[in-house]
């Protein structure tokens, strides 16, 4: 049983930067990486991607893969291009105030993946 | 009536080091796929392959291009670059191996998964690279789930009206794939390896490899691809050079001989045998029918097969021209050429059709002075031709009795493609004649094409398996043994199966009835 992105954001302490399909999309799992190949290989309609990357690569990830949601970490401030791309492709963009490890721990707990 | 296939093509340049625009070509592909309504799951797979390939050029090369062709069934993508090339493709394909610079790693690239990702997300994948020159990567993705390469498993055609029920094919087939039921020949596709043994044995030409009976009109960029053996089908008084001239007059300005890929393969296999191979003898993948045979009957020899595509597969991979006319002389070639291709419209012409067209144009036969026979360039290569000999040699190799050869090159037909049943000239004469003149007419053509290394391991074919369940297969084997003992053991073929054991197997597998054996109850045959 997944969670809508809105609920997931609330439970993990993440902030919604771009709403995208946040209300209608249910997330079942997540994948975290700082490597593009990893992220590309894990895209699905129900997977949230967590990454410390803030580069043009993330823009491409959103443009090419129809990612439902991306969560940035460490209170990162994305550039306007990334925000616009997420808006255009209806990808929900979150930002977590925590580092990647703590963000993952919170997502695991919220999605009931601890066991 | 052949309908014109709709194909959309475009080309997009890629600039090495331009991370800002890396991905733009992939975006164009995505737009194209969305416009033609491709399933989102397939679009995602395509994007992974395309983006990884595009970024490889950005990260590693000076410049490159992505060429795309999409038909209703298939997306063909070629990504080529000018760059340092890949010294060790096998190593580069390994997960985690990367030579990406720091700048790329900082952007999230350089995980060493790119090539493996492209291969995993595509339905066909090939990679060629030359150190100091560049890399050419080609991948294809089926755009509808129901399309696959498996559709064209084999290509032996049967003209039932010509069959005389002589049963020769039944005994000639090396894999026991032929049957004659209710007076009609039948091929068990899971056992057929696409060799020419049945067609060779058939004197009424009921078994054949089909092709167009009219010659396609050459267009500006049409490439005609021929086996060298075609050039020697016009008697001793007509030289290969004359035949090439006639074909040019017919409008075929670009002609490539399969010999280019065969010669490339010979050199590559020899290098492989000397520098890389740990198992001897190395078996050269020259003939696709022999490769099929090894996969089915001699799977223990698969590690001996050199890791390259067969020449006909390489030819198919290599071509990017919008239109190619192939002269396919055997079912194994046909099967390879029947695989879907969006980049090039492939038309396959029947050898007899082209031969007749050339014959009509020969006006003044005059063969040039022949050169002496050149020594075989590769003394380490042992050549074997004809399925009967191929079977014996593979048996010997499997049992360690083949001797100390480093490379064995096998062809289903006697004298290689010169012995294809479709030809009229005897191969014992046409092949040496061709070899004598090779140097003179090959001056007109590229001598040795770049080889394509096989990136997938060859898998055994499961044609001989009696049942997917091992326990049930063992039971069936016992039933076959018991039933075989009830049969006379004459292997006459009258029942329509090639041997008594084959009939027993057909009965157990529900393909025939035991009553088909007319001698079963005859005491004098017991």
Coordinates of C-alpha atoms in Angstrom, one line a residue:
Chain A
X1 CA 0.0 0.0 0.0
X2 CA 1.6 3.3 -1.1
X3 CA 1.3 6.8 0.1
X4 CA 0.4 9.9 -1.9
X5 CA 3.4 12.2 -2.2
X6 CA 1.7 14.9 -0.1
X7 CA 1.4 12.4 2.8
X8 CA 4.9 11.1 2.2
X9 CA 6.3 14.6 2.4
X10 CA 4.5 15.3 5.6
X11 CA 5.7 12.1 7.2
X12 CA 9.3 12.6 6.2
X13 CA 9.6 16.3 6.9
X14 CA 10.3 17.1 3.3
X15 CA 9.1 20.3 1.7
X16 CA 7.2 20.3 -1.6
X17 CA 8.8 22.6 -4.1
X18 CA 6.9 21.6 -7.2
X19 CA 3.6 19.8 -6.7
X20 CA 3.4 17.9 -10.0
X21 CA 1.2 14.8 -9.7
X22 CA 1.6 14.8 -5.9
X23 CA -2.1 14.3 -5.1
X24 CA -2.7 11.5 -7.5
X25 CA 0.5 9.6 -7.4
X26 CA 1.1 6.8 -4.9
X27 CA 4.7 6.0 -3.9
X28 CA 5.5 2.4 -2.9
X29 CA 9.3 2.6 -2.6
X30 CA 12.3 4.8 -3.1
X31 CA 15.8 4.7 -4.5
X32 CA 18.7 6.9 -3.4
X33 CA 21.9 7.4 -5.4
X34 CA 24.3 10.0 -6.6
X35 CA 24.9 8.1 -9.8
X36 CA 22.8 8.7 -12.9
X37 CA 22.9 5.2 -14.1
X38 CA 21.5 4.0 -10.8
X39 CA 18.7 6.5 -10.9
X40 CA 17.8 5.8 -14.5
X41 CA 17.6 2.1 -13.8
X42 CA 15.2 2.4 -10.9
X43 CA 12.6 4.7 -12.4
X44 CA 9.0 3.5 -12.1
X45 CA 5.6 5.1 -11.7
X46 CA 5.7 4.4 -7.9
X47 CA 9.3 5.1 -7.0
X48 CA 10.6 8.3 -5.4
X49 CA 14.2 9.1 -6.4
X50 CA 16.4 10.6 -3.7
X51 CA 19.6 12.3 -4.9
X52 CA 22.1 14.9 -3.7
X53 CA 22.7 15.8 -7.4
X54 CA 21.6 19.3 -8.4
X55 CA 23.0 19.3 -11.9
X56 CA 21.7 19.3 -15.4
X57 CA 21.6 15.5 -15.1
X58 CA 18.6 15.7 -12.8
X59 CA 16.9 18.0 -15.3
X60 CA 17.5 15.3 -18.0
X61 CA 16.3 12.6 -15.6
X62 CA 13.0 14.4 -15.3
X63 CA 12.7 15.2 -19.0
X64 CA 13.5 11.8 -20.3
X65 CA 12.1 9.4 -17.8
X66 CA 8.7 10.8 -16.6
X67 CA 9.8 10.4 -13.0
X68 CA 6.8 10.8 -10.6
X69 CA 9.0 12.4 -7.9
X70 CA 12.5 13.5 -7.0
X71 CA 13.6 14.4 -3.5
X72 CA 16.7 16.5 -3.1
X73 CA 18.6 16.5 0.3
X74 CA 20.4 18.8 2.6
X75 CA 17.9 21.6 2.1
X76 CA 19.3 22.1 -1.4
X77 CA 18.1 25.0 -3.4
X78 CA 17.5 24.0 -7.0
X79 CA 18.0 26.4 -9.9
X80 CA 15.1 27.8 -11.9
X81 CA 15.7 25.4 -14.8
X82 CA 15.2 22.4 -12.6
X83 CA 12.1 23.9 -11.1
X84 CA 10.7 24.8 -14.5
X85 CA 11.5 21.3 -15.9
X86 CA 9.8 19.6 -13.0
X87 CA 6.7 21.9 -13.5
X88 CA 6.6 21.2 -17.2
X89 CA 6.8 17.4 -16.7
X90 CA 4.5 17.3 -13.7
X91 CA 7.2 15.8 -11.6
X92 CA 6.9 16.4 -7.9
X93 CA 10.0 18.0 -6.5
X94 CA 10.7 17.7 -2.8
X95 CA 13.6 18.8 -0.7
X96 CA 14.5 17.2 2.6
X97 CA 16.3 19.2 5.3
X98 CA 18.3 16.1 6.2
X99 CA 21.3 14.4 4.6
X100 CA 20.8 11.4 2.3
X101 CA 21.2 8.8 5.1
X102 CA 18.6 10.4 7.4
X103 CA 16.3 11.1 4.5
X104 CA 16.4 7.5 3.5
X105 CA 15.8 6.4 7.1
X106 CA 12.7 8.6 7.2
X107 CA 11.4 7.3 3.8
X108 CA 11.9 3.7 4.9
X109 CA 9.9 4.3 8.1
X110 CA 7.1 6.3 6.3
X111 CA 6.7 3.6 3.6
X112 CA 6.8 0.8 6.1
X113 CA 9.9 -0.7 4.5
X114 CA 11.9 -1.2 7.7
X115 CA 11.0 -4.8 8.2
Chain B
X1 CA 2.2 -6.8 -53.7
X2 CA 4.7 -5.3 -51.3
X3 CA 3.6 -2.3 -49.3
X4 CA 6.0 0.5 -48.7
X5 CA 7.0 0.5 -45.0
X6 CA 6.8 3.9 -43.3
X7 CA 10.0 4.8 -41.6
X8 CA 11.0 8.0 -39.8
X9 CA 14.6 8.9 -39.7
X10 CA 16.7 11.6 -38.2
X11 CA 20.3 12.4 -37.3
X12 CA 21.5 14.5 -34.4
X13 CA 25.0 15.7 -33.7
X14 CA 26.7 15.3 -30.3
X15 CA 29.5 17.4 -29.1
X16 CA 32.1 15.9 -26.8
X17 CA 32.4 17.6 -23.4
X18 CA 29.1 19.5 -23.9
X19 CA 27.3 18.3 -20.7
X20 CA 24.8 21.2 -20.9
X21 CA 23.3 19.8 -24.1
X22 CA 23.9 16.1 -23.5
X23 CA 20.5 14.5 -23.6
X24 CA 19.0 16.6 -26.3
X25 CA 19.2 13.9 -28.9
X26 CA 17.5 11.5 -26.5
X27 CA 14.8 14.1 -26.0
X28 CA 14.2 14.1 -29.7
X29 CA 13.8 10.3 -29.7
X30 CA 11.4 10.5 -26.9
X31 CA 9.2 13.1 -28.7
X32 CA 9.2 10.8 -31.8
X33 CA 8.1 7.8 -29.7
X34 CA 5.4 9.7 -28.0
X35 CA 4.0 11.0 -31.2
X36 CA 3.7 7.5 -32.7
X37 CA 2.1 6.3 -29.5
X38 CA 4.7 3.9 -28.1
X39 CA 3.9 2.2 -24.8
X40 CA 5.4 4.3 -21.9
X41 CA 7.3 1.3 -20.6
X42 CA 9.1 0.9 -23.9
X43 CA 9.8 4.6 -24.1
X44 CA 11.5 4.4 -20.7
X45 CA 13.7 1.5 -21.8
X46 CA 14.6 3.4 -24.9
X47 CA 15.4 6.6 -23.0
X48 CA 17.8 4.7 -20.7
X49 CA 19.6 3.2 -23.7
X50 CA 19.6 6.4 -25.7
X51 CA 20.7 8.7 -22.9
X52 CA 23.5 6.4 -21.7
X53 CA 24.8 6.1 -25.3
X54 CA 24.6 9.8 -25.9
X55 CA 26.4 10.6 -22.6
X56 CA 29.1 8.2 -23.5
X57 CA 29.9 10.3 -26.5
X58 CA 29.7 13.5 -24.4
X59 CA 32.0 12.1 -21.8
X60 CA 34.5 10.1 -23.8
X61 CA 34.6 11.4 -27.4
X62 CA 35.5 14.5 -29.4
X63 CA 32.3 14.5 -31.4
X64 CA 29.7 12.1 -32.6
X65 CA 26.2 11.6 -34.0
X66 CA 23.1 9.7 -33.2
X67 CA 21.2 8.3 -36.2
X68 CA 17.6 7.1 -35.6
X69 CA 15.2 5.1 -37.7
X70 CA 11.7 4.2 -36.5
X71 CA 9.2 1.9 -38.2
X72 CA 5.9 0.8 -36.8
X73 CA 7.7 -2.2 -35.2
X74 CA 11.2 -1.3 -34.5
X75 CA 13.5 1.6 -33.4
X76 CA 17.1 1.4 -34.7
X77 CA 19.7 3.6 -33.2
X78 CA 23.3 4.0 -34.2
X79 CA 25.5 6.2 -32.0
X80 CA 28.9 6.7 -33.6
X81 CA 31.8 8.9 -32.5
X82 CA 35.3 10.1 -33.2
X83 CA 37.2 9.4 -30.0
X84 CA 39.8 7.3 -28.3
X85 CA 37.9 4.0 -28.9
X86 CA 37.6 1.1 -26.4
X87 CA 40.6 -1.0 -26.1
X88 CA 38.9 -3.9 -24.3
X89 CA 35.1 -4.2 -25.0
X90 CA 34.6 -7.1 -22.7
X91 CA 36.1 -5.1 -19.8
X92 CA 34.1 -2.0 -20.8
X93 CA 30.9 -4.1 -20.7
X94 CA 31.5 -5.1 -17.1
X95 CA 29.4 -3.4 -14.4
X96 CA 31.4 -0.9 -12.5
X97 CA 34.2 -0.4 -14.9
X98 CA 34.6 3.2 -15.9
X99 CA 37.2 5.5 -17.4
X100 CA 35.1 8.6 -17.0
X101 CA 37.0 11.8 -16.0
X102 CA 36.4 13.6 -12.7
X103 CA 34.2 16.3 -14.4
X104 CA 31.7 13.6 -15.5
X105 CA 31.7 11.9 -12.1
X106 CA 30.9 15.2 -10.4
X107 CA 27.8 15.4 -12.5
X108 CA 26.7 11.9 -11.5
X109 CA 28.2 9.9 -14.4
X110 CA 30.9 7.4 -14.5
X111 CA 29.2 4.6 -12.5
X112 CA 30.5 2.1 -15.1
X113 CA 27.0 0.8 -15.9
X114 CA 26.3 2.6 -19.1
X115 CA 27.1 -0.1 -21.7
X116 CA 25.5 -2.8 -19.6
X117 CA 22.5 -0.6 -19.2
X118 CA 22.1 -0.1 -22.9
X119 CA 22.4 -3.8 -23.6
X120 CA 19.9 -4.7 -20.9
X121 CA 17.3 -2.2 -22.1
X122 CA 17.6 -3.0 -25.8
X123 CA 16.5 -6.0 -27.8
X124 CA 19.6 -6.1 -30.0
X125 CA 22.9 -4.6 -29.2
X126 CA 26.3 -4.5 -31.0
X127 CA 29.5 -2.5 -30.4
X128 CA 32.5 -1.9 -32.6
X129 CA 35.5 0.1 -31.6
X130 CA 38.9 1.0 -33.0
X131 CA 41.5 2.4 -30.6
X132 CA 42.4 5.9 -31.7
X133 CA 39.5 6.2 -34.1
X134 CA 36.2 5.8 -32.4
X135 CA 33.3 3.7 -31.5
X136 CA 30.0 2.6 -33.2
X137 CA 27.2 1.4 -31.1
X138 CA 24.0 0.1 -32.5
X139 CA 20.9 -0.9 -30.6
X140 CA 17.4 -1.8 -31.6
X141 CA 14.2 -1.9 -29.6
X142 CA 10.9 -3.5 -30.6
X143 CA 8.2 -1.0 -30.3
X144 CA 5.3 -3.4 -29.9
X145 CA 5.4 -6.3 -27.4
X146 CA 4.3 -8.9 -29.9
X147 CA 7.3 -8.3 -32.3
X148 CA 10.5 -10.2 -31.7
X149 CA 13.4 -11.9 -33.5
X150 CA 12.0 -15.3 -32.6
X151 CA 9.4 -15.0 -35.3
X152 CA 11.9 -16.0 -38.0
X153 CA 13.3 -19.2 -36.5
X154 CA 14.2 -20.8 -39.8
X155 CA 13.7 -20.3 -43.5
X156 CA 13.7 -23.6 -45.4
X157 CA 10.8 -23.3 -47.8
X158 CA 8.8 -26.3 -49.1
X159 CA 7.1 -26.6 -52.4
X160 CA 4.9 -29.6 -51.7
X161 CA 3.8 -30.0 -55.3
X162 CA 7.4 -30.7 -56.4
X163 CA 8.0 -33.4 -53.7
X164 CA 8.5 -36.9 -55.1
X165 CA 8.4 -38.5 -51.6
X166 CA 11.8 -40.0 -52.3
X167 CA 12.7 -39.6 -48.5
X168 CA 16.2 -38.5 -49.3
X169 CA 15.8 -35.3 -47.3
X170 CA 14.7 -37.4 -44.4
X171 CA 18.0 -39.2 -44.2
X172 CA 20.1 -36.2 -45.2
X173 CA 19.0 -33.9 -42.4
X174 CA 21.7 -33.9 -39.7
X175 CA 19.4 -33.0 -36.9
X176 CA 16.4 -35.2 -37.7
X177 CA 14.2 -32.3 -38.4
X178 CA 12.5 -33.7 -41.6
X179 CA 9.3 -35.7 -41.6
X180 CA 7.1 -36.9 -44.5
X181 CA 3.6 -37.2 -43.2
X182 CA 0.6 -38.0 -45.3
X183 CA 2.9 -37.9 -48.3
X184 CA 4.0 -34.3 -47.6
X185 CA 7.3 -33.0 -46.4
X186 CA 7.3 -31.2 -43.1
X187 CA 10.1 -29.5 -41.1
X188 CA 10.1 -29.5 -37.3
X189 CA 11.2 -25.9 -36.7
X190 CA 12.7 -26.5 -33.3
X191 CA 15.1 -29.0 -34.8
X192 CA 16.0 -27.3 -38.0
X193 CA 19.3 -25.5 -38.0
X194 CA 18.8 -23.8 -41.4
X195 CA 21.6 -25.8 -43.2
X196 CA 21.2 -26.9 -46.8
X197 CA 21.5 -30.6 -46.3
X198 CA 17.9 -31.3 -47.2
X199 CA 17.9 -29.0 -50.2
X200 CA 21.2 -30.5 -51.4
X201 CA 19.7 -34.0 -51.2
X202 CA 16.4 -33.0 -52.9
X203 CA 16.6 -33.5 -56.7
X204 CA 13.2 -32.1 -57.4
X205 CA 14.0 -28.7 -55.8
X206 CA 11.1 -29.0 -53.4
X207 CA 13.2 -27.5 -50.6
X208 CA 14.6 -24.1 -51.1
X209 CA 15.5 -20.7 -49.7
X210 CA 13.1 -18.2 -51.2
X211 CA 13.6 -14.6 -52.4
X212 CA 12.1 -12.0 -54.7
X213 CA 11.6 -13.2 -58.3
X214 CA 12.0 -9.7 -59.7
X215 CA 15.0 -7.4 -59.1
X216 CA 14.2 -4.3 -57.0
X217 CA 14.8 -1.1 -58.9
X218 CA 18.1 0.4 -57.6
X219 CA 17.8 3.8 -56.0
X220 CA 20.5 6.4 -55.6
X221 CA 21.8 5.0 -52.4
X222 CA 21.0 1.3 -52.9
X223 CA 23.7 -1.1 -51.8
X224 CA 23.8 -4.6 -53.4
X225 CA 25.3 -7.2 -51.1
X226 CA 26.5 -10.4 -52.7
X227 CA 28.3 -13.5 -51.8
X228 CA 31.5 -13.7 -53.8
X229 CA 30.3 -17.1 -55.1
X230 CA 27.7 -15.3 -57.2
X231 CA 30.5 -13.8 -59.4
X232 CA 31.6 -17.3 -60.5
X233 CA 28.2 -18.6 -61.7
X234 CA 28.7 -17.6 -65.3
X235 CA 31.2 -20.1 -66.6
X236 CA 34.9 -20.0 -67.0
X237 CA 34.7 -17.4 -69.8
X238 CA 33.1 -14.7 -67.8
X239 CA 35.2 -13.0 -65.1
X240 CA 34.1 -11.6 -61.8
X241 CA 35.1 -8.2 -63.0
X242 CA 32.7 -8.5 -66.0
X243 CA 29.9 -9.5 -63.7
X244 CA 30.5 -6.5 -61.4
X245 CA 30.5 -4.3 -64.5
X246 CA 27.2 -5.6 -65.6
X247 CA 25.7 -5.1 -62.2
X248 CA 26.9 -1.5 -62.2
X249 CA 25.3 -1.0 -65.6
X250 CA 22.1 -2.4 -64.1
X251 CA 22.2 0.5 -61.7
X252 CA 23.9 -1.1 -58.7
X253 CA 26.6 1.5 -58.1
X254 CA 27.5 0.3 -54.6
X255 CA 28.3 -3.3 -54.4
X256 CA 29.6 -5.1 -51.3
X257 CA 30.8 -8.7 -51.1
X258 CA 30.1 -10.8 -48.1
X259 CA 33.8 -11.7 -48.5
X260 CA 34.6 -8.4 -46.8
X261 CA 33.1 -9.6 -43.5
X262 CA 34.4 -13.1 -44.1
X263 CA 37.9 -11.8 -44.5
X264 CA 37.5 -9.6 -41.5
X265 CA 36.3 -12.5 -39.5
X266 CA 39.2 -14.7 -40.6
X267 CA 41.8 -12.2 -39.4
X268 CA 39.9 -11.5 -36.2
X269 CA 39.5 -15.2 -35.3
X270 CA 43.2 -15.9 -36.0
X271 CA 44.2 -13.0 -33.7
X272 CA 41.7 -14.2 -31.1
X273 CA 43.2 -17.8 -31.4
X274 CA 46.7 -16.4 -30.9
X275 CA 46.1 -13.8 -28.3
X276 CA 43.0 -14.5 -26.3
X277 CA 41.6 -18.0 -26.6
X278 CA 42.1 -20.4 -23.8
X279 CA 40.4 -23.3 -25.4
X280 CA 41.5 -25.1 -28.6
X281 CA 40.5 -25.5 -31.3
X282 CA 38.8 -22.2 -31.8
X283 CA 35.7 -22.7 -33.9
X284 CA 35.1 -19.8 -36.3
X285 CA 31.5 -18.6 -36.6
X286 CA 31.7 -18.4 -40.3
X287 CA 28.5 -20.1 -41.2
X288 CA 25.3 -19.4 -39.3
X289 CA 23.9 -22.9 -39.9
X290 CA 27.0 -24.4 -38.2
X291 CA 26.6 -22.1 -35.3
X292 CA 23.0 -23.2 -35.0
X293 CA 24.1 -26.8 -35.1
X294 CA 26.7 -26.3 -32.4
X295 CA 24.1 -24.6 -30.2
X296 CA 21.8 -27.6 -30.6
X297 CA 23.8 -30.7 -31.0
X298 CA 27.2 -29.7 -29.5
X299 CA 26.5 -27.2 -26.7
X300 CA 29.7 -28.4 -24.9
X301 CA 31.6 -26.8 -27.7
X302 CA 30.0 -23.3 -27.3
X303 CA 33.1 -22.0 -25.4
X304 CA 35.2 -22.9 -28.4
X305 CA 33.2 -20.6 -30.7
X306 CA 35.1 -17.3 -31.3
X307 CA 33.1 -14.4 -29.9
X308 CA 32.1 -12.7 -33.1
X309 CA 29.0 -12.4 -35.2
X310 CA 28.7 -14.4 -38.4
X311 CA 29.6 -12.5 -41.5
X312 CA 26.0 -12.2 -42.7
X313 CA 25.0 -10.8 -39.2
X314 CA 27.9 -8.3 -39.4
X315 CA 26.8 -7.3 -42.9
X316 CA 23.3 -6.6 -41.6
X317 CA 24.6 -4.7 -38.6
X318 CA 27.1 -2.7 -40.7
X319 CA 24.7 -1.3 -43.3
X320 CA 23.1 2.1 -42.7
X321 CA 22.1 2.8 -46.3
X322 CA 18.3 3.4 -46.7
X323 CA 18.0 0.5 -49.2
X324 CA 19.9 -2.7 -49.5
X325 CA 19.4 -5.6 -51.9
X326 CA 20.7 -8.8 -50.6
X327 CA 21.3 -12.0 -52.5
X328 CA 20.6 -14.7 -50.0
X329 CA 21.8 -18.1 -51.0
X330 CA 20.7 -20.2 -48.1
X331 CA 18.1 -20.4 -45.4
X332 CA 20.5 -19.5 -42.7
X333 CA 21.3 -16.2 -44.4
X334 CA 17.5 -15.6 -45.0
X335 CA 16.7 -16.1 -41.4
X336 CA 19.3 -13.4 -40.4
X337 CA 18.0 -11.0 -43.0
X338 CA 14.4 -11.5 -42.1
X339 CA 15.0 -10.0 -38.7
X340 CA 13.3 -6.6 -38.5
X341 CA 15.3 -3.6 -39.5
X342 CA 14.2 0.1 -39.5
X343 CA 17.5 1.7 -40.6
X344 CA 17.7 -0.1 -43.9
X345 CA 15.0 -1.4 -46.1
X346 CA 16.3 -4.8 -47.0
X347 CA 15.0 -6.6 -50.0
X348 CA 16.1 -10.2 -50.7
X349 CA 16.4 -11.2 -54.3
X350 CA 16.4 -14.9 -55.4
X351 CA 19.9 -15.8 -56.7
X352 CA 18.4 -17.4 -59.9
X353 CA 16.6 -14.1 -60.7
X354 CA 19.8 -12.0 -60.5
X355 CA 21.8 -14.7 -62.3
X356 CA 19.4 -14.7 -65.2
X357 CA 19.4 -10.9 -65.4
X358 CA 23.2 -10.9 -65.6
X359 CA 23.3 -13.8 -68.1
X360 CA 21.1 -11.8 -70.5
X361 CA 23.6 -9.0 -70.5
X362 CA 26.8 -11.0 -71.1
X363 CA 27.6 -10.2 -74.7
X364 CA 31.4 -10.7 -75.2
X365 CA 32.8 -13.1 -72.7
X366 CA 36.5 -12.5 -72.2
X367 CA 38.2 -13.6 -69.0
X368 CA 41.4 -11.8 -68.1
X369 CA 44.7 -13.6 -67.6
X370 CA 44.6 -15.4 -64.4
X371 CA 47.0 -15.0 -61.6
X372 CA 48.5 -17.9 -59.8
X373 CA 46.8 -19.3 -56.8
X374 CA 47.9 -17.4 -53.7
X375 CA 48.7 -19.5 -50.7
X376 CA 46.0 -19.5 -48.1
X377 CA 46.7 -16.4 -46.0
X378 CA 46.1 -18.2 -42.7
X379 CA 47.9 -21.6 -42.5
X380 CA 46.5 -22.3 -39.1
X381 CA 42.9 -22.4 -40.4
X382 CA 41.4 -25.8 -41.2
X383 CA 38.4 -25.6 -43.5
X384 CA 35.6 -28.1 -43.4
X385 CA 32.6 -28.0 -45.7
X386 CA 29.4 -30.1 -46.0
X387 CA 27.1 -31.0 -43.1
X388 CA 28.3 -34.7 -43.1
X389 CA 31.9 -33.6 -42.5
X390 CA 30.9 -30.8 -40.1
X391 CA 29.1 -33.3 -38.0
X392 CA 32.1 -35.7 -37.9
X393 CA 34.6 -32.9 -37.1
X394 CA 32.4 -31.5 -34.3
X395 CA 32.1 -35.1 -33.0
X396 CA 35.9 -35.4 -33.1
X397 CA 36.4 -32.0 -31.4
X398 CA 33.9 -32.9 -28.7
X399 CA 35.8 -36.1 -28.0
X400 CA 39.2 -34.5 -28.2
X401 CA 40.2 -36.4 -31.3
X402 CA 40.4 -33.5 -33.8
X403 CA 44.2 -33.0 -33.6
X404 CA 46.2 -30.0 -32.7
X405 CA 44.6 -27.3 -34.9
X406 CA 44.2 -23.8 -33.6
X407 CA 41.2 -22.7 -35.8
X408 CA 38.5 -24.7 -37.5
X409 CA 36.3 -22.9 -40.0
X410 CA 33.2 -24.8 -41.0
X411 CA 30.5 -24.3 -43.5
X412 CA 27.2 -26.2 -44.0
X413 CA 27.9 -26.4 -47.7
X414 CA 30.8 -28.1 -49.5
X415 CA 33.3 -25.4 -50.5
X416 CA 31.5 -22.9 -48.3
X417 CA 29.0 -20.6 -50.0
X418 CA 30.2 -21.8 -53.4
X419 CA 28.4 -25.1 -52.7
X420 CA 25.0 -23.6 -51.9
X421 CA 22.4 -25.8 -53.7
X422 CA 21.1 -22.8 -55.5
X423 CA 24.2 -22.5 -57.7
X424 CA 24.7 -24.1 -61.0
X425 CA 28.5 -24.0 -61.2
X426 CA 30.2 -26.9 -59.5
X427 CA 31.9 -25.6 -56.3
X428 CA 35.0 -27.7 -56.9
X429 CA 35.6 -25.5 -60.0
X430 CA 34.0 -22.2 -59.2
X431 CA 35.8 -21.7 -55.8
X432 CA 39.4 -22.2 -57.0
X433 CA 38.6 -20.0 -60.1
X434 CA 37.3 -17.3 -57.8
X435 CA 40.4 -17.6 -55.5
X436 CA 42.7 -17.3 -58.6
X437 CA 41.1 -14.0 -59.6
X438 CA 40.4 -12.6 -56.2
X439 CA 43.1 -10.1 -56.1
X440 CA 42.2 -8.5 -59.4
X441 CA 38.5 -8.0 -58.8
X442 CA 38.8 -7.2 -55.1
X443 CA 40.8 -4.1 -56.0
X444 CA 37.4 -2.7 -56.9
X445 CA 36.0 -3.4 -53.5
X446 CA 36.9 -3.0 -49.8
X447 CA 38.8 -6.1 -48.8
X448 CA 38.3 -6.5 -45.1
X449 CA 35.3 -5.1 -43.1
X450 CA 35.4 -4.2 -39.4
X451 CA 34.3 -7.2 -37.4
X452 CA 31.6 -7.1 -34.8
X453 CA 32.3 -8.8 -31.5
X454 CA 29.5 -10.8 -30.0
X455 CA 28.4 -9.2 -26.7
X456 CA 25.9 -12.0 -25.8
X457 CA 27.1 -15.5 -25.0
X458 CA 25.8 -18.1 -27.4
X459 CA 23.1 -20.1 -25.7
X460 CA 22.4 -23.7 -26.3
X461 CA 19.2 -24.3 -28.3
X462 CA 16.6 -26.4 -26.5
X463 CA 15.4 -28.2 -29.6
X464 CA 16.3 -31.6 -28.4
X465 CA 14.7 -31.3 -25.0
X466 CA 11.8 -33.8 -24.6
X467 CA 10.0 -31.9 -21.9
X468 CA 10.6 -28.6 -19.9
X469 CA 10.3 -30.7 -16.8
X470 CA 13.4 -32.8 -16.3
X471 CA 11.6 -35.6 -14.5
X472 CA 9.0 -35.9 -17.2
X473 CA 11.7 -35.8 -19.9
X474 CA 13.4 -38.8 -18.2
X475 CA 10.1 -40.6 -18.2
X476 CA 9.6 -39.9 -21.9
X477 CA 13.1 -41.0 -22.7
X478 CA 12.3 -44.4 -21.1
X479 CA 9.1 -44.6 -23.1
X480 CA 11.1 -43.8 -26.3
X481 CA 13.6 -46.6 -25.5
X482 CA 10.9 -49.1 -24.9
X483 CA 9.1 -48.2 -28.0
X484 CA 12.2 -48.2 -30.1
X485 CA 12.8 -51.9 -29.1
X486 CA 9.4 -52.7 -30.6
X487 CA 10.4 -51.3 -34.0
X488 CA 12.4 -53.2 -36.6
X489 CA 15.5 -50.9 -36.5
X490 CA 15.7 -50.6 -40.3
X491 CA 15.7 -46.8 -40.2
X492 CA 14.0 -47.0 -43.7
X493 CA 12.0 -43.7 -43.4
X494 CA 8.8 -45.2 -44.9
X495 CA 6.9 -44.1 -41.8
X496 CA 7.9 -40.5 -42.5
X497 CA 10.4 -40.2 -39.6
X498 CA 14.1 -40.5 -40.4
X499 CA 14.9 -43.3 -38.0
X500 CA 13.1 -45.9 -35.8
X501 CA 14.2 -43.9 -32.7
X502 CA 12.8 -40.7 -34.3
X503 CA 9.5 -42.4 -34.9
X504 CA 9.4 -43.6 -31.3
X505 CA 10.1 -40.1 -30.2
X506 CA 7.4 -38.7 -32.5
X507 CA 4.9 -41.2 -31.1
X508 CA 5.8 -40.3 -27.5
X509 CA 5.6 -36.6 -28.2
X510 CA 2.2 -37.0 -30.0
X511 CA 3.6 -36.2 -33.5
X512 CA 2.9 -39.6 -35.1
X513 CA 1.1 -42.9 -34.5
X514 CA 3.0 -46.2 -34.1
X515 CA 0.9 -47.7 -36.9
X516 CA 2.9 -45.5 -39.3
X517 CA 5.5 -48.3 -39.2
X518 CA 4.4 -50.8 -41.8
X519 CA 7.0 -53.4 -40.8
X520 CA 6.2 -53.4 -37.1
X521 CA 4.2 -56.6 -37.2
X522 CA 6.1 -58.3 -39.9
X523 CA 7.9 -61.2 -38.3
X524 CA 10.8 -61.3 -40.8
X525 CA 11.9 -57.8 -39.8
X526 CA 12.0 -58.5 -36.1

